[in-house]
Short mmCIF file of C-alpha atoms and ligand atoms in Angstrom, two decimals:
data_model
loop_
_atom_site.label_atom_id
_atom_site.label_comp_id
_atom_site.label_asym_id
_atom_site.label_seq_id
_atom_site.Cartn_x
_atom_site.Cartn_y
_atom_site.Cartn_z
CA MET A 1 24.25 -6.92 -0.21
CA THR A 2 22.98 -3.53 1.02
CA GLN A 3 20.40 -2.07 -1.33
CA PRO A 4 21.43 1.33 -2.80
CA THR A 5 18.25 2.86 -1.36
CA ALA A 6 19.48 2.11 2.17
CA LEU A 7 22.68 4.12 1.72
CA ALA A 8 23.34 7.84 2.25
CA PRO A 9 23.00 9.83 -1.01
CA ILE A 10 25.72 10.03 -3.62
CA LEU A 11 26.74 13.68 -3.76
CA VAL A 12 27.38 14.96 -7.30
CA SER A 13 29.08 18.33 -7.74
CA GLY A 14 28.22 20.15 -11.00
CA ALA A 15 25.01 20.01 -13.03
CA GLY A 16 26.57 20.14 -16.50
CA ILE A 17 26.07 17.41 -19.08
CA GLY A 18 28.11 14.90 -17.03
CA GLY A 19 26.56 15.74 -13.64
CA LEU A 20 22.96 15.64 -14.86
CA THR A 21 23.60 12.36 -16.70
CA VAL A 22 25.29 10.64 -13.77
CA ALA A 23 22.42 11.71 -11.48
CA LEU A 24 19.98 9.98 -13.86
CA CYS A 25 22.19 6.87 -14.25
CA LEU A 26 22.54 6.52 -10.45
CA ALA A 27 18.82 7.08 -9.80
CA ALA A 28 18.02 4.45 -12.44
CA ARG A 29 20.06 1.99 -10.35
CA GLY A 30 18.29 2.85 -7.12
CA PHE A 31 20.73 5.32 -5.53
CA SER A 32 19.53 8.56 -4.05
CA VAL A 33 21.44 11.55 -5.39
CA ASN A 34 22.22 14.98 -4.02
CA LEU A 35 23.20 17.11 -7.03
CA VAL A 36 24.70 20.54 -6.31
CA GLU A 37 25.53 23.26 -8.85
CA LYS A 38 27.65 26.32 -8.17
CA ARG A 39 25.72 28.61 -10.51
CA THR A 40 22.38 29.94 -9.34
CA ARG A 41 20.69 28.70 -12.52
CA LEU A 42 21.62 26.88 -15.73
CA GLU A 43 22.06 29.34 -18.57
CA GLU A 44 21.21 28.73 -22.19
CA VAL A 45 24.76 28.97 -23.45
CA GLY A 46 27.05 26.99 -25.70
CA ALA A 47 26.82 25.74 -29.22
CA GLY A 48 26.13 22.53 -31.05
CA LEU A 49 27.25 19.21 -29.67
CA GLN A 50 27.66 16.00 -31.61
CA LEU A 51 26.24 12.93 -29.88
CA SER A 52 27.80 9.90 -31.51
CA PRO A 53 26.23 6.44 -30.94
CA ASN A 54 28.48 5.68 -27.95
CA ALA A 55 26.66 8.53 -26.14
CA SER A 56 23.21 8.51 -27.76
CA GLN A 57 22.68 4.83 -26.79
CA ILE A 58 23.12 5.77 -23.10
CA LEU A 59 20.69 8.70 -23.29
CA ILE A 60 18.15 6.52 -25.09
CA GLY A 61 18.59 3.88 -22.37
CA LEU A 62 17.73 6.57 -19.79
CA GLY A 63 14.42 7.25 -21.56
CA LEU A 64 15.47 10.51 -23.24
CA GLY A 65 15.19 9.20 -26.80
CA LYS A 66 11.80 10.70 -27.62
CA ALA A 67 12.62 14.19 -26.36
CA LEU A 68 16.05 14.12 -27.99
CA SER A 69 14.83 12.92 -31.36
CA ARG A 70 12.62 16.04 -31.50
CA ALA A 71 15.42 18.47 -30.57
CA ALA A 72 18.32 16.75 -32.31
CA CYS A 73 18.99 16.12 -36.00
CA SER A 74 20.49 13.07 -37.70
CA PRO A 75 22.80 14.39 -40.44
CA LEU A 76 22.93 12.31 -43.63
CA SER A 77 26.71 12.28 -43.82
CA LEU A 78 29.98 13.73 -42.64
CA ASP A 79 31.40 15.68 -45.57
CA VAL A 80 34.98 16.92 -45.60
CA ARG A 81 35.71 19.92 -47.81
CA ARG A 82 38.73 22.12 -48.47
CA ALA A 83 37.69 25.55 -47.21
CA GLN A 84 39.67 27.45 -49.82
CA ASP A 85 37.98 25.99 -52.92
CA PHE A 86 35.03 24.00 -51.47
CA ASP A 87 36.43 20.79 -53.01
CA LEU A 88 34.63 17.74 -51.58
CA LEU A 89 37.32 15.35 -50.27
CA ALA A 90 35.10 12.73 -48.63
CA ARG A 91 31.48 11.89 -47.85
CA ALA A 92 31.03 9.31 -45.10
CA PRO A 93 27.46 8.21 -44.34
CA LEU A 94 26.14 8.87 -40.82
CA GLY A 95 22.62 7.62 -41.46
CA ASP A 96 23.74 3.98 -41.15
CA MET A 97 24.92 4.40 -37.54
CA PRO A 98 21.78 2.80 -36.00
CA ASN A 99 22.45 -0.34 -38.08
CA ARG A 100 26.15 -0.42 -37.30
CA PHE A 101 26.15 0.65 -33.66
CA GLY A 102 22.54 0.35 -32.53
CA ALA A 103 22.03 4.08 -31.96
CA PRO A 104 21.91 7.28 -34.03
CA TYR A 105 24.56 9.93 -34.63
CA TRP A 106 22.78 13.07 -33.42
CA VAL A 107 23.70 16.73 -33.49
CA VAL A 108 22.01 18.89 -30.89
CA HIS A 109 22.21 22.33 -29.35
CA ARG A 110 23.95 22.11 -25.96
CA ALA A 111 21.17 24.12 -24.32
CA ASP A 112 18.52 21.67 -25.65
CA LEU A 113 20.43 18.65 -24.32
CA GLN A 114 20.94 20.36 -20.97
CA GLN A 115 17.23 21.27 -20.73
CA ILE A 116 16.10 17.72 -21.58
CA LEU A 117 18.45 16.28 -18.95
CA LEU A 118 17.30 18.87 -16.41
CA ASP A 119 13.61 18.13 -17.05
CA HIS A 120 14.27 14.42 -16.48
CA VAL A 121 16.30 15.11 -13.34
CA ARG A 122 13.46 17.26 -11.96
CA GLY A 123 10.97 14.51 -12.79
CA THR A 124 13.00 11.74 -11.12
CA ALA A 125 12.24 10.75 -7.53
CA GLY A 126 15.43 10.23 -5.60
CA ILE A 127 17.37 13.19 -7.07
CA SER A 128 17.56 16.43 -5.12
CA LEU A 129 18.98 19.37 -7.08
CA GLN A 130 20.30 22.50 -5.40
CA PHE A 131 21.66 25.57 -7.18
CA GLY A 132 24.12 28.07 -5.71
CA ARG A 133 25.99 25.40 -3.72
CA SER A 134 29.47 23.95 -3.93
CA ILE A 135 31.62 21.64 -1.84
CA SER A 136 34.06 23.43 0.44
CA ALA A 137 35.26 20.52 2.60
CA ILE A 138 35.04 16.73 2.85
CA SER A 139 35.96 14.65 5.88
CA ARG A 140 35.78 10.92 6.42
CA THR A 141 33.86 9.77 9.48
CA ALA A 142 32.82 6.33 10.71
CA ARG A 143 29.33 6.99 9.29
CA GLY A 144 30.55 7.99 5.80
CA LEU A 145 31.64 11.27 4.25
CA GLU A 146 30.74 14.52 5.94
CA VAL A 147 30.60 17.22 3.31
CA THR A 148 30.40 20.97 3.82
CA LEU A 149 28.29 22.69 1.19
CA SER A 150 28.75 26.43 0.82
CA GLY A 151 26.44 28.96 -0.74
CA ALA A 152 26.66 32.75 -0.98
CA THR A 153 25.70 33.28 2.64
CA GLN A 154 25.49 29.96 4.44
CA HIS A 155 27.22 26.62 4.98
CA GLU A 156 25.59 23.29 5.74
CA GLN A 157 26.93 19.82 6.58
CA VAL A 158 25.51 16.83 4.74
CA MET A 159 26.36 13.13 4.81
CA ALA A 160 27.27 11.34 1.57
CA HIS A 161 28.02 7.73 0.75
CA ALA A 162 30.38 8.88 -2.02
CA VAL A 163 31.21 12.07 -3.93
CA ILE A 164 31.45 12.53 -7.71
CA GLY A 165 33.05 15.69 -9.10
CA ALA A 166 31.42 16.64 -12.41
CA ASP A 167 32.46 20.25 -11.97
CA GLY A 168 34.09 20.84 -15.34
CA LEU A 169 37.39 21.97 -16.80
CA HIS A 170 38.68 23.89 -13.76
CA SER A 171 37.48 21.30 -11.23
CA ASP A 172 37.41 22.68 -7.67
CA LEU A 173 36.95 19.15 -6.33
CA ALA A 174 40.21 17.93 -7.93
CA LEU A 175 41.98 20.83 -6.21
CA LEU A 176 40.31 19.98 -2.91
CA MET A 177 41.56 16.40 -3.30
CA GLY A 178 45.12 17.69 -3.70
CA ASP A 179 45.66 17.86 -7.47
CA PRO A 180 46.88 21.41 -8.17
CA SER A 181 47.45 20.84 -11.93
CA LYS A 182 45.72 23.35 -14.16
CA ALA A 183 44.17 23.24 -17.61
CA LYS A 184 46.25 25.38 -19.95
CA PRO A 185 45.23 27.59 -22.89
CA SER A 186 45.66 25.48 -26.01
CA GLY A 187 46.35 28.33 -28.43
CA TYR A 188 43.02 27.72 -30.20
CA GLN A 189 39.92 29.88 -30.11
CA ALA A 190 36.41 28.72 -31.05
CA TRP A 191 33.87 30.96 -32.79
CA ARG A 192 30.25 29.96 -32.77
CA GLY A 193 27.04 31.24 -34.30
CA THR A 194 23.70 30.00 -35.57
CA LEU A 195 21.58 31.09 -38.53
CA PRO A 196 18.00 30.20 -39.45
CA ILE A 197 18.24 27.24 -41.78
CA SER A 198 16.11 29.14 -44.33
CA ALA A 199 18.95 31.69 -44.65
CA VAL A 200 21.55 29.07 -45.62
CA PRO A 201 22.38 28.92 -49.34
CA PRO A 202 21.62 25.35 -50.65
CA MET A 203 25.27 24.77 -51.65
CA PHE A 204 26.10 24.40 -47.92
CA GLU A 205 23.77 21.37 -47.69
CA PRO A 206 22.53 22.09 -44.17
CA GLN A 207 21.20 18.55 -43.64
CA ARG A 208 24.79 17.23 -43.57
CA THR A 209 27.64 17.71 -41.12
CA THR A 210 30.50 19.37 -42.96
CA LEU A 211 34.09 19.73 -41.82
CA TYR A 212 36.02 22.50 -43.59
CA LEU A 213 39.83 22.28 -43.55
CA GLY A 214 42.22 25.18 -43.99
CA ALA A 215 45.63 26.32 -42.83
CA GLN A 216 44.14 29.31 -40.97
CA GLY A 217 41.61 27.20 -39.10
CA HIS A 218 38.87 24.67 -39.53
CA GLY A 219 35.11 24.81 -39.35
CA VAL A 220 32.18 22.49 -38.70
CA THR A 221 28.56 23.08 -39.71
CA TYR A 222 25.39 21.09 -39.01
CA PRO A 223 21.70 21.58 -38.25
CA VAL A 224 20.39 21.94 -34.68
CA ARG A 225 17.09 22.76 -32.91
CA GLY A 226 15.06 20.15 -34.76
CA GLY A 227 16.43 21.38 -38.10
CA GLU A 228 15.40 25.03 -37.66
CA GLN A 229 18.88 26.43 -37.03
CA PHE A 230 22.25 25.98 -38.72
CA ASN A 231 25.22 25.76 -36.35
CA LEU A 232 28.67 27.03 -37.34
CA VAL A 233 31.77 26.50 -35.23
CA LEU A 234 35.13 27.75 -36.45
CA VAL A 235 38.45 27.17 -34.74
CA THR A 236 41.37 29.52 -35.31
CA ARG A 237 44.78 29.99 -33.70
CA GLU A 238 44.87 32.72 -31.06
CA LYS A 239 47.71 33.63 -28.68
CA SER A 240 45.58 35.55 -26.16
CA HIS A 241 43.03 33.73 -24.04
CA GLU A 242 40.22 34.43 -21.60
CA ALA A 243 37.96 32.10 -19.62
CA GLY A 244 34.20 32.01 -20.27
CA TRP A 245 31.75 30.74 -22.84
CA SER A 246 29.84 33.73 -24.10
CA ARG A 247 32.19 36.54 -25.06
CA SER A 248 31.24 38.43 -28.21
CA GLY A 249 33.60 37.92 -31.12
CA ASP A 250 34.74 40.52 -33.66
CA GLY A 251 33.31 39.17 -36.94
CA ALA A 252 35.54 41.53 -39.00
CA LYS A 253 38.63 39.97 -37.38
CA LEU A 254 37.36 36.47 -38.17
CA LEU A 255 36.67 37.38 -41.80
CA GLN A 256 40.16 38.85 -42.07
CA THR A 257 41.73 35.65 -40.68
CA LEU A 258 39.70 33.47 -43.06
CA LYS A 259 39.88 35.76 -46.09
CA ASN A 260 41.16 32.89 -48.27
CA TRP A 261 38.00 30.88 -47.60
CA LYS A 262 36.30 32.59 -50.55
CA PRO A 263 33.43 30.09 -51.07
CA LEU A 264 32.47 30.36 -47.38
CA LEU A 265 32.57 34.14 -47.07
CA PRO A 266 28.90 34.68 -48.14
CA LEU A 267 27.87 32.36 -45.29
CA LEU A 268 30.21 33.82 -42.68
CA GLN A 269 29.22 37.39 -43.61
CA GLN A 270 25.59 36.64 -42.78
CA MET A 271 26.28 35.85 -39.13
CA PRO A 272 24.85 38.67 -37.02
CA HIS A 273 26.71 37.72 -33.85
CA TRP A 274 29.69 35.50 -33.00
CA GLN A 275 30.41 34.05 -29.57
CA VAL A 276 34.03 33.17 -28.87
CA TRP A 277 35.79 31.10 -26.25
CA SER A 278 39.36 30.05 -25.66
CA LEU A 279 39.94 26.30 -25.78
CA TYR A 280 41.86 24.77 -22.88
CA ASP A 281 43.77 21.52 -22.71
CA ARG A 282 45.53 19.52 -20.01
CA ALA A 283 47.90 16.61 -19.83
CA PRO A 284 45.94 13.52 -18.78
CA ARG A 285 45.47 13.39 -15.00
CA SER A 286 47.14 10.27 -13.58
CA ARG A 287 44.43 9.91 -10.96
CA TRP A 288 40.70 10.57 -10.90
CA SER A 289 39.67 8.56 -7.83
CA TYR A 290 40.51 9.21 -4.16
CA GLY A 291 38.82 6.43 -2.18
CA PRO A 292 35.07 7.21 -2.20
CA VAL A 293 35.60 10.44 -4.20
CA THR A 294 36.03 10.51 -7.97
CA LEU A 295 35.92 12.83 -10.99
CA LEU A 296 34.16 12.56 -14.33
CA GLY A 297 33.79 14.44 -17.61
CA ASP A 298 35.87 17.57 -18.19
CA ALA A 299 36.90 17.56 -14.51
CA ALA A 300 38.80 14.33 -15.17
CA HIS A 301 39.82 14.72 -18.82
CA PRO A 302 38.93 17.82 -20.88
CA VAL A 303 39.11 17.05 -24.60
CA LEU A 304 39.82 19.48 -27.41
CA PRO A 305 36.72 19.47 -29.60
CA PHE A 306 38.48 18.01 -32.69
CA MET A 307 36.74 14.65 -32.33
CA ALA A 308 33.51 16.10 -30.93
CA GLN A 309 33.74 13.81 -27.90
CA GLY A 310 33.75 16.08 -24.78
CA ALA A 311 30.09 15.55 -23.95
CA ALA A 312 30.11 11.94 -25.22
CA LEU A 313 32.96 10.96 -22.88
CA ALA A 314 31.23 12.62 -19.91
CA ILE A 315 28.08 10.60 -20.71
CA GLU A 316 30.08 7.35 -21.00
CA ASP A 317 31.81 8.13 -17.67
CA ALA A 318 28.41 8.68 -16.06
CA ALA A 319 27.08 5.33 -17.25
CA THR A 320 30.28 3.50 -16.22
CA VAL A 321 30.59 4.97 -12.74
CA ALA A 322 26.92 4.18 -11.98
CA HIS A 323 27.40 0.64 -13.33
CA MET A 324 30.47 0.06 -11.11
CA LEU A 325 28.74 1.47 -8.02
CA ALA A 326 25.68 -0.71 -8.61
CA ARG A 327 27.93 -3.79 -8.71
CA MET A 328 29.42 -3.03 -5.29
CA PRO A 329 27.24 -0.39 -3.60
CA GLU A 330 28.88 -0.86 -0.20
CA ASP A 331 32.40 -0.25 -1.51
CA PRO A 332 32.53 3.04 -3.46
CA ALA A 333 36.33 3.20 -3.16
CA GLU A 334 36.72 -0.10 -5.03
CA ALA A 335 33.97 0.85 -7.51
CA PHE A 336 35.73 4.15 -8.26
CA ALA A 337 39.12 2.44 -8.61
CA ARG A 338 37.62 0.08 -11.21
CA TYR A 339 35.82 2.95 -12.93
CA GLN A 340 39.13 4.83 -13.28
CA GLN A 341 40.90 1.71 -14.50
CA SER A 342 38.26 1.15 -17.16
CA ARG A 343 37.95 4.77 -18.31
CA LEU A 344 41.38 6.39 -18.07
CA PRO A 345 43.06 4.66 -21.06
CA ARG A 346 40.09 5.39 -23.32
CA ALA A 347 39.80 9.03 -22.27
CA THR A 348 43.55 9.48 -22.75
CA ARG A 349 43.35 7.94 -26.23
CA VAL A 350 40.54 10.33 -27.19
CA GLN A 351 42.43 13.33 -25.74
CA GLU A 352 45.55 12.41 -27.70
CA THR A 353 43.72 11.67 -30.96
CA ALA A 354 41.82 14.96 -30.70
CA ARG A 355 45.06 16.88 -30.16
CA LYS A 356 46.60 15.20 -33.23
CA ASN A 357 43.51 15.95 -35.33
CA GLY A 358 43.96 19.66 -34.51
CA SER A 359 47.38 19.73 -36.17
CA ILE A 360 46.23 17.62 -39.13
CA TYR A 361 43.19 19.84 -39.77
CA HIS A 362 45.36 22.98 -39.89
CA LEU A 363 48.25 21.62 -42.02
CA PRO A 364 49.67 24.27 -44.36
CA PHE A 365 50.28 23.75 -48.08
CA PRO A 366 52.00 21.56 -49.39
CA LEU A 367 51.66 19.16 -46.40
CA SER A 368 47.90 19.50 -46.77
CA LEU A 369 48.13 17.80 -50.19
CA ALA A 370 49.17 14.49 -48.61
CA ARG A 371 46.42 14.80 -45.98
CA ASP A 372 43.80 15.52 -48.63
CA LEU A 373 44.93 12.54 -50.69
CA VAL A 374 44.52 10.20 -47.71
CA ILE A 375 41.05 11.61 -46.95
CA ARG A 376 40.02 11.24 -50.61
CA GLN A 377 41.14 7.62 -50.67
CA LYS A 378 39.16 6.83 -47.53
CA ASN A 379 36.07 8.71 -48.77
CA SER A 380 32.96 6.83 -47.59
CA ASN A 381 35.15 4.70 -45.27
CA LEU A 382 36.49 7.76 -43.49
CA LEU A 383 34.92 6.78 -40.17
CA ALA A 384 35.84 3.09 -40.41
CA ASP A 385 38.88 3.76 -38.19
CA TYR A 386 36.54 4.90 -35.41
CA ASP A 387 34.72 1.67 -34.65
CA TRP A 388 36.63 1.57 -31.33
CA LEU A 389 35.07 4.93 -30.49
CA TYR A 390 31.47 4.61 -31.66
CA GLY A 391 31.10 0.92 -30.82
CA TRP A 392 31.73 1.42 -27.08
CA THR A 393 29.74 -0.68 -24.61
CA LEU A 394 29.66 -0.82 -20.80
CA PRO A 395 32.52 -2.87 -19.31
CA ASP A 396 31.73 -6.10 -17.43
C1 LIG B 421 28.53 26.88 -20.31
C2 LIG B 421 29.16 25.81 -21.16
C3 LIG B 421 29.01 25.82 -22.53
C4 LIG B 421 29.59 24.81 -23.31
N1 LIG B 421 29.42 24.85 -24.65
C5 LIG B 421 29.96 23.87 -25.40
C6 LIG B 421 29.75 23.86 -26.77
O1 LIG B 421 29.06 24.72 -27.29
N2 LIG B 421 30.30 22.86 -27.52
C7 LIG B 421 31.04 21.88 -26.94
O2 LIG B 421 31.51 20.98 -27.64
N3 LIG B 421 31.25 21.86 -25.63
C8 LIG B 421 30.73 22.83 -24.86
N4 LIG B 421 30.93 22.79 -23.54
C9 LIG B 421 31.74 21.71 -23.01
C10 LIG B 421 30.95 20.46 -23.00
O3 LIG B 421 29.64 20.76 -22.58
C11 LIG B 421 31.72 19.56 -22.06
O4 LIG B 421 32.93 19.12 -22.67
C12 LIG B 421 31.03 18.31 -21.77
O5 LIG B 421 29.68 18.44 -21.80
C13 LIG B 421 31.55 17.77 -20.45
O6 LIG B 421 30.62 18.07 -19.48
P1 LIG B 421 30.93 18.18 -17.95
O7 LIG B 421 29.62 17.95 -17.29
O8 LIG B 421 32.09 17.37 -17.59
O9 LIG B 421 31.37 19.68 -17.74
P2 LIG B 421 30.56 21.00 -17.92
O10 LIG B 421 29.55 20.85 -18.99
O11 LIG B 421 31.59 22.06 -18.01
O12 LIG B 421 29.75 21.15 -16.55
C14 LIG B 421 30.37 21.45 -15.30
C15 LIG B 421 29.32 22.04 -14.38
O13 LIG B 421 29.88 22.16 -13.08
C16 LIG B 421 29.56 23.42 -12.55
N5 LIG B 421 30.58 23.76 -11.55
C17 LIG B 421 31.82 24.28 -11.73
N6 LIG B 421 32.46 24.38 -10.57
C18 LIG B 421 31.62 23.92 -9.62
C19 LIG B 421 31.72 23.75 -8.21
N7 LIG B 421 32.84 24.10 -7.54
N8 LIG B 421 30.67 23.24 -7.54
C20 LIG B 421 29.52 22.89 -8.20
N9 LIG B 421 29.37 23.04 -9.53
C21 LIG B 421 30.41 23.53 -10.23
C22 LIG B 421 29.54 24.33 -13.75
O14 LIG B 421 28.81 25.51 -13.48
C23 LIG B 421 28.87 23.43 -14.78
O15 LIG B 421 27.47 23.50 -14.71
C24 LIG B 421 30.35 23.78 -22.72
C25 LIG B 421 30.50 23.78 -21.32
C26 LIG B 421 29.89 24.78 -20.55
C27 LIG B 421 30.03 24.78 -19.03
#
């Protein structure tokens, strides 16, 4: 069998969470990687991300555990409260995840995770990272794939053994491969802000993850940045939409929408600045792999954030695609076909469950009474239904 080191590099398009992780997973298996990112630098944008054990185990396996355990926090529990009256419906422990699934349930700022991945990529021999570059053409030749990389002013041709598109929600690579389908506005808008943890009134128990349910929206809070900051994300319905991650939000409008959330108003009123972004969704793509070219992460299957699995699925994809390629390094087309076969049903299940959660979270009264009763009955067993999600392991 040809050793991965003897092959042309694997070209990865997009240095987001998925692209950085797959570069590390491939390098760990001996492949050389050419990672290209369209932006000229990685910006410190985004909000908190939840890294459930299915994802944290992979990052720990890549040697990121020490750096992540400093930046991330391990919340004691997932609490579910009714936003209108602060009633505690359920408290499910998260601290027992290492015992149950062999890895922690972390919450982390997206920028911290991205920086830790980037530092490791920069410190890994065998990965070349170029900013300001994207793929404009791919052609198959007898020697492998000839890829045209375009920057602001120049083009260059490079050879690649295989190509992985980790270029996010509006994947240019999927379009290049002939899939014109587009992600569509979901009708939800996310609001995000952070506060110093010292400014958070104790009743909000900042060492826990809390999910607030209400008919006008839902919210999630947890600590980030090694416990120094408190992350708030609120999701409301919004007809208008705009692409981008860092638009400023009108706090007065948010407070008006959530005016019935009386117990939370003192917290929301403290936020000096809200960032907003429109949430997009897409029907599952039927195909991710095109011979020696494949997609991963949001490029393949964007997920509404109502299960907190967007980053986790991208990380699982990264580990799986590297695993399949390492099993048959000479045959990327077959490796990518098996990768798709193994990942597509799971990603589709998560996409569908997340979509359903969105409607359940926002149920109006009196339907919300039945939902609340079910959550109350489950209480500390609330997450027991998610063993299939958190207990994921690499396929054979
Ligand atoms: C700026 C930003 C902020 C985010 N903030 C949050 C958040 O706060 N909370 C949350 O839950 N999720 C957030 N997400 C989404 C979450 O990070 C993703 O669901 C998840 O990490 C999947 O990662 P991904 O690598 O597939 O895609 P992404 O993280 O979207 O990364 C895609 C990367 O590809 C690059 N790219 C795009 N087009 C091209 C191209 N043609 N050529 C080369 N590179 C290209 C992009 O610049 C980006 O760096 C954010 C995503 C982004 C891009």
